[in-house]
Coordinates of C-alpha atoms in Angstrom, one line a residue:
X754 CA 10.7 -7.6 -12.6
X755 CA 10.3 -10.0 -15.5
X756 CA 6.7 -9.1 -15.9
X757 CA 7.4 -5.4 -15.8
X758 CA 10.2 -5.8 -18.4
X759 CA 8.0 -8.0 -20.6
X760 CA 5.2 -5.4 -20.4
X761 CA 7.7 -2.6 -21.4
X762 CA 8.9 -4.6 -24.5
X763 CA 5.3 -5.3 -25.6
X764 CA 4.0 -1.8 -25.3
X765 CA 7.1 -0.2 -27.0
X766 CA 6.7 -2.8 -29.8
X767 CA 3.1 -1.9 -30.4
X768 CA 4.1 1.5 -31.9
X769 CA 6.7 -0.1 -34.2
X770 CA 4.5 -3.0 -35.4
X771 CA 5.3 -4.1 -38.9
X772 CA 2.9 -5.3 -41.6
X773 CA 4.9 -8.5 -42.2
X774 CA 6.6 -11.1 -39.9
X775 CA 10.3 -11.7 -40.2
X776 CA 13.0 -13.0 -37.9
X777 CA 15.2 -10.4 -36.2
X778 CA 18.6 -9.8 -37.8
X779 CA 21.4 -11.5 -36.0
X780 CA 23.4 -9.2 -33.7
X781 CA 27.2 -9.2 -33.9
X782 CA 28.9 -10.8 -30.9
X783 CA 30.5 -8.4 -28.5
X784 CA 33.1 -9.3 -25.9
X785 CA 31.2 -7.0 -23.5
X786 CA 27.8 -8.5 -24.4
X787 CA 28.0 -12.2 -25.1
X788 CA 24.3 -12.9 -24.5
X789 CA 21.8 -11.3 -27.0
X790 CA 18.3 -10.7 -25.9
X791 CA 15.7 -10.9 -28.6
X792 CA 12.5 -9.2 -27.6
X793 CA 9.1 -10.7 -28.7
X794 CA 7.6 -9.3 -31.9
X795 CA 4.0 -8.3 -31.9
X796 CA 2.0 -10.0 -34.7
X797 CA -1.4 -8.5 -33.7
X798 CA -2.9 -6.6 -30.8
X799 CA -6.4 -5.5 -29.6
X800 CA -6.3 -2.4 -31.7
X801 CA -4.8 -3.8 -34.9
X802 CA -8.1 -4.1 -36.8
X803 CA -9.1 -0.5 -36.0
X804 CA -5.7 1.0 -36.2
X805 CA -5.9 2.0 -32.5
X806 CA -3.0 2.6 -30.2
X807 CA -2.7 1.2 -26.6
X808 CA -4.6 3.1 -24.0
X809 CA -2.9 5.8 -21.9
X810 CA -3.1 3.8 -18.7
X811 CA -1.0 1.0 -20.3
X812 CA 1.8 3.5 -21.2
X813 CA 1.7 5.0 -17.6
X814 CA 1.9 1.5 -16.1
X815 CA 5.4 1.1 -17.6
X816 CA 6.5 3.7 -15.0
X817 CA 4.6 2.1 -12.1
X818 CA 1.1 1.7 -10.8
X819 CA 1.3 5.0 -8.9
X820 CA 1.6 6.8 -12.2
X821 CA -1.7 5.3 -13.3
X822 CA -3.2 6.3 -10.0
X823 CA -2.2 9.9 -10.7
X824 CA -4.1 10.0 -14.0
X825 CA -7.4 12.0 -13.9
X826 CA -9.5 8.9 -14.7
X827 CA -8.1 7.0 -11.7
X828 CA -8.0 9.7 -9.0
X829 CA -9.2 8.2 -5.7
X830 CA -8.6 4.7 -6.9
X831 CA -6.1 1.9 -6.1
X832 CA -4.7 0.3 -9.2
X833 CA -3.4 -3.2 -9.8
X834 CA -2.0 -4.4 -13.2
X835 CA -2.5 -8.1 -13.9
X836 CA -0.6 -9.9 -16.7
X837 CA -1.1 -13.4 -18.1
X838 CA 0.3 -15.4 -21.0
X839 CA -1.5 -18.2 -22.8
X840 CA -1.8 -20.3 -25.9
X841 CA -5.2 -18.8 -26.7
X842 CA -6.5 -15.3 -26.0
X843 CA -9.7 -16.6 -24.4
X844 CA -7.6 -18.9 -22.1
X845 CA -5.3 -16.1 -21.1
X846 CA -8.2 -13.7 -20.4
X847 CA -9.9 -16.3 -18.3
X848 CA -6.8 -17.1 -16.3
X849 CA -6.1 -13.5 -15.7
X850 CA -9.6 -12.7 -14.6
X851 CA -10.4 -15.7 -12.4
X852 CA -7.2 -17.4 -11.5
X853 CA -4.4 -14.9 -11.4
X854 CA -6.1 -11.6 -10.5
X855 CA -7.3 -12.3 -7.0
X856 CA -4.1 -13.9 -5.5
X857 CA -2.0 -11.4 -7.4
X858 CA -4.0 -8.5 -6.0
X859 CA -3.4 -9.9 -2.5
X860 CA 0.3 -10.3 -3.1
X861 CA 0.7 -6.8 -4.4
X862 CA -1.3 -5.3 -1.6
X863 CA 1.1 -7.1 0.8
X864 CA 4.0 -5.6 -1.0
X865 CA 2.5 -2.1 -0.9
X866 CA 2.0 -2.4 2.9
X867 CA 5.6 -3.6 3.3
X868 CA 6.9 -0.7 1.2
X869 CA 4.7 1.8 3.2
X870 CA 6.0 0.6 6.5
X871 CA 9.6 0.8 5.2
X872 CA 9.1 4.4 4.1
X873 CA 7.2 5.6 7.1
X874 CA 9.1 8.5 8.7
X875 CA 8.3 7.7 12.4
X876 CA 10.5 6.8 15.3
X877 CA 10.7 3.6 17.3
X878 CA 9.7 1.4 14.3
X879 CA 12.3 -1.2 15.5
X880 CA 10.0 -1.8 18.5
X881 CA 7.1 -3.0 16.4
X882 CA 8.8 -5.2 13.8
X883 CA 6.8 -8.3 14.6
X884 CA 3.6 -6.2 14.4
X885 CA 4.5 -4.9 10.9
X886 CA 5.5 -8.4 9.7
X887 CA 2.1 -9.8 10.8
X888 CA 0.2 -7.0 9.1
X889 CA 2.1 -7.6 5.8
X890 CA 1.4 -11.4 6.1
X891 CA -2.3 -10.9 6.7
X892 CA -2.6 -8.3 3.9
X893 CA -0.9 -10.6 1.4
X894 CA -3.3 -13.4 2.3
X895 CA -6.5 -11.3 2.4
X896 CA -9.0 -11.4 -0.5
X897 CA -9.9 -7.7 -0.7
X898 CA -13.5 -7.2 -1.8
X899 CA -14.3 -4.4 -4.2
X900 CA -11.7 -4.7 -7.0
X901 CA -13.1 -4.6 -10.5
X902 CA -11.5 -5.0 -13.9
X903 CA -11.9 -1.6 -15.7
X904 CA -10.0 -2.3 -18.9
X905 CA -7.8 -4.9 -20.7
X906 CA -5.4 -5.1 -23.6
X907 CA -4.0 -8.1 -25.5
X908 CA -1.2 -8.8 -27.8
X909 CA -0.2 -11.8 -30.0
X910 CA 3.5 -12.4 -29.7
X911 CA 6.2 -14.2 -31.6
X912 CA 8.9 -15.1 -29.2
X913 CA 12.6 -15.9 -30.0
X914 CA 15.3 -18.2 -28.6
X915 CA 18.5 -16.7 -27.2
X916 CA 20.0 -17.4 -30.7
X917 CA 17.4 -15.3 -32.4
X918 CA 15.4 -18.2 -33.9
X919 CA 11.6 -18.1 -33.9
X920 CA 10.2 -19.9 -30.9
X921 CA 6.6 -20.0 -29.5
X922 CA 3.7 -17.8 -30.3
X923 CA 1.7 -16.7 -27.3
X924 CA -1.1 -14.3 -26.3
X925 CA -0.4 -11.8 -23.5
X926 CA -3.3 -10.3 -21.7
X927 CA -2.8 -7.2 -19.5
X928 CA -5.7 -6.1 -17.3
X929 CA -6.3 -3.0 -15.3
X930 CA -8.0 -3.6 -11.9
X931 CA -9.1 -0.8 -9.7
X932 CA -10.8 -0.2 -6.3
X933 CA -11.8 3.0 -4.5
X934 CA -9.2 4.1 -2.0
X935 CA -11.8 4.6 0.7
X936 CA -13.1 1.0 0.4
X937 CA -9.6 -0.4 0.5
X938 CA -8.5 1.8 3.5
X939 CA -11.5 0.5 5.5
X940 CA -10.3 -3.1 5.0
X941 CA -6.7 -2.2 5.7
X942 CA -7.7 -0.3 8.9
X943 CA -9.3 -3.5 10.1
X944 CA -6.1 -5.4 9.6
X945 CA -3.9 -2.7 11.2
X946 CA -6.1 -2.5 14.3
X947 CA -6.7 -6.2 14.5
X948 CA -3.0 -7.0 14.6
X949 CA -2.4 -4.1 17.0
X950 CA -4.8 -5.8 19.4
X951 CA -2.6 -9.0 19.3
X952 CA 0.6 -7.1 20.2
X953 CA 1.9 -7.2 23.8
X954 CA 1.0 -3.8 25.2
X955 CA 3.7 -1.4 26.4
X956 CA 3.6 2.4 26.3
X957 CA 6.5 2.4 23.8
X958 CA 4.9 -0.1 21.4
X959 CA 1.5 1.6 21.6
X960 CA 3.0 5.0 20.7
X961 CA 5.0 3.4 17.8
X962 CA 2.0 1.6 16.5
X963 CA -0.2 4.7 16.7
X964 CA 2.5 6.8 14.9
X965 CA 2.8 4.2 12.1
X966 CA -1.0 4.0 11.7
X967 CA -1.4 7.8 11.6
X968 CA 1.3 8.1 8.8
X969 CA 0.3 4.9 7.0
X970 CA -1.7 6.3 4.1
X971 CA 0.7 9.2 3.4
X972 CA 3.0 6.9 1.5
X973 CA 0.5 4.1 0.4

């Protein structure tokens, strides 16, 4: 949630970026709001030199990855948003691309599998809880092949202390990674079927597993 909230603050600030840097005005204390949150201020971003606004996918990503997947440019693709902070732009970009992207993609795929199981409208799911747990675990540890970085955006931020004083300056890199749904489904099918083979076979479990597998991609 921190990363999503940080991404929201960054993108909204892009459209209100000022030509000069100043500390935010102090906010009056309120008995209902003793803690004041000072969002980071954008000093520069990828489009500053050309007067360009953030790409449409970045704005849709604020609402969730599925909103990006519904865009015309990303129909038939699975989307993952990777975010990385760093003292230098090059360092943040390198970390996002090589260090953070692959494990983050695996983690997010595991979460998507877990959410898909939770939302599956099939009966007898309680009979295959261990099966679903194993699938989630394997998916979160799998390095899915086929993901590529399609686009990226960076911002240079001035951060503030809880008291509103200027703190560190940092670069934030946000990358859009995609993969064709067909290619991902092939790899997920292998996990779903592989773990099903390890499940003790009973008629009830086999029916429940088959029902979950049949409905799996409806909510993925």
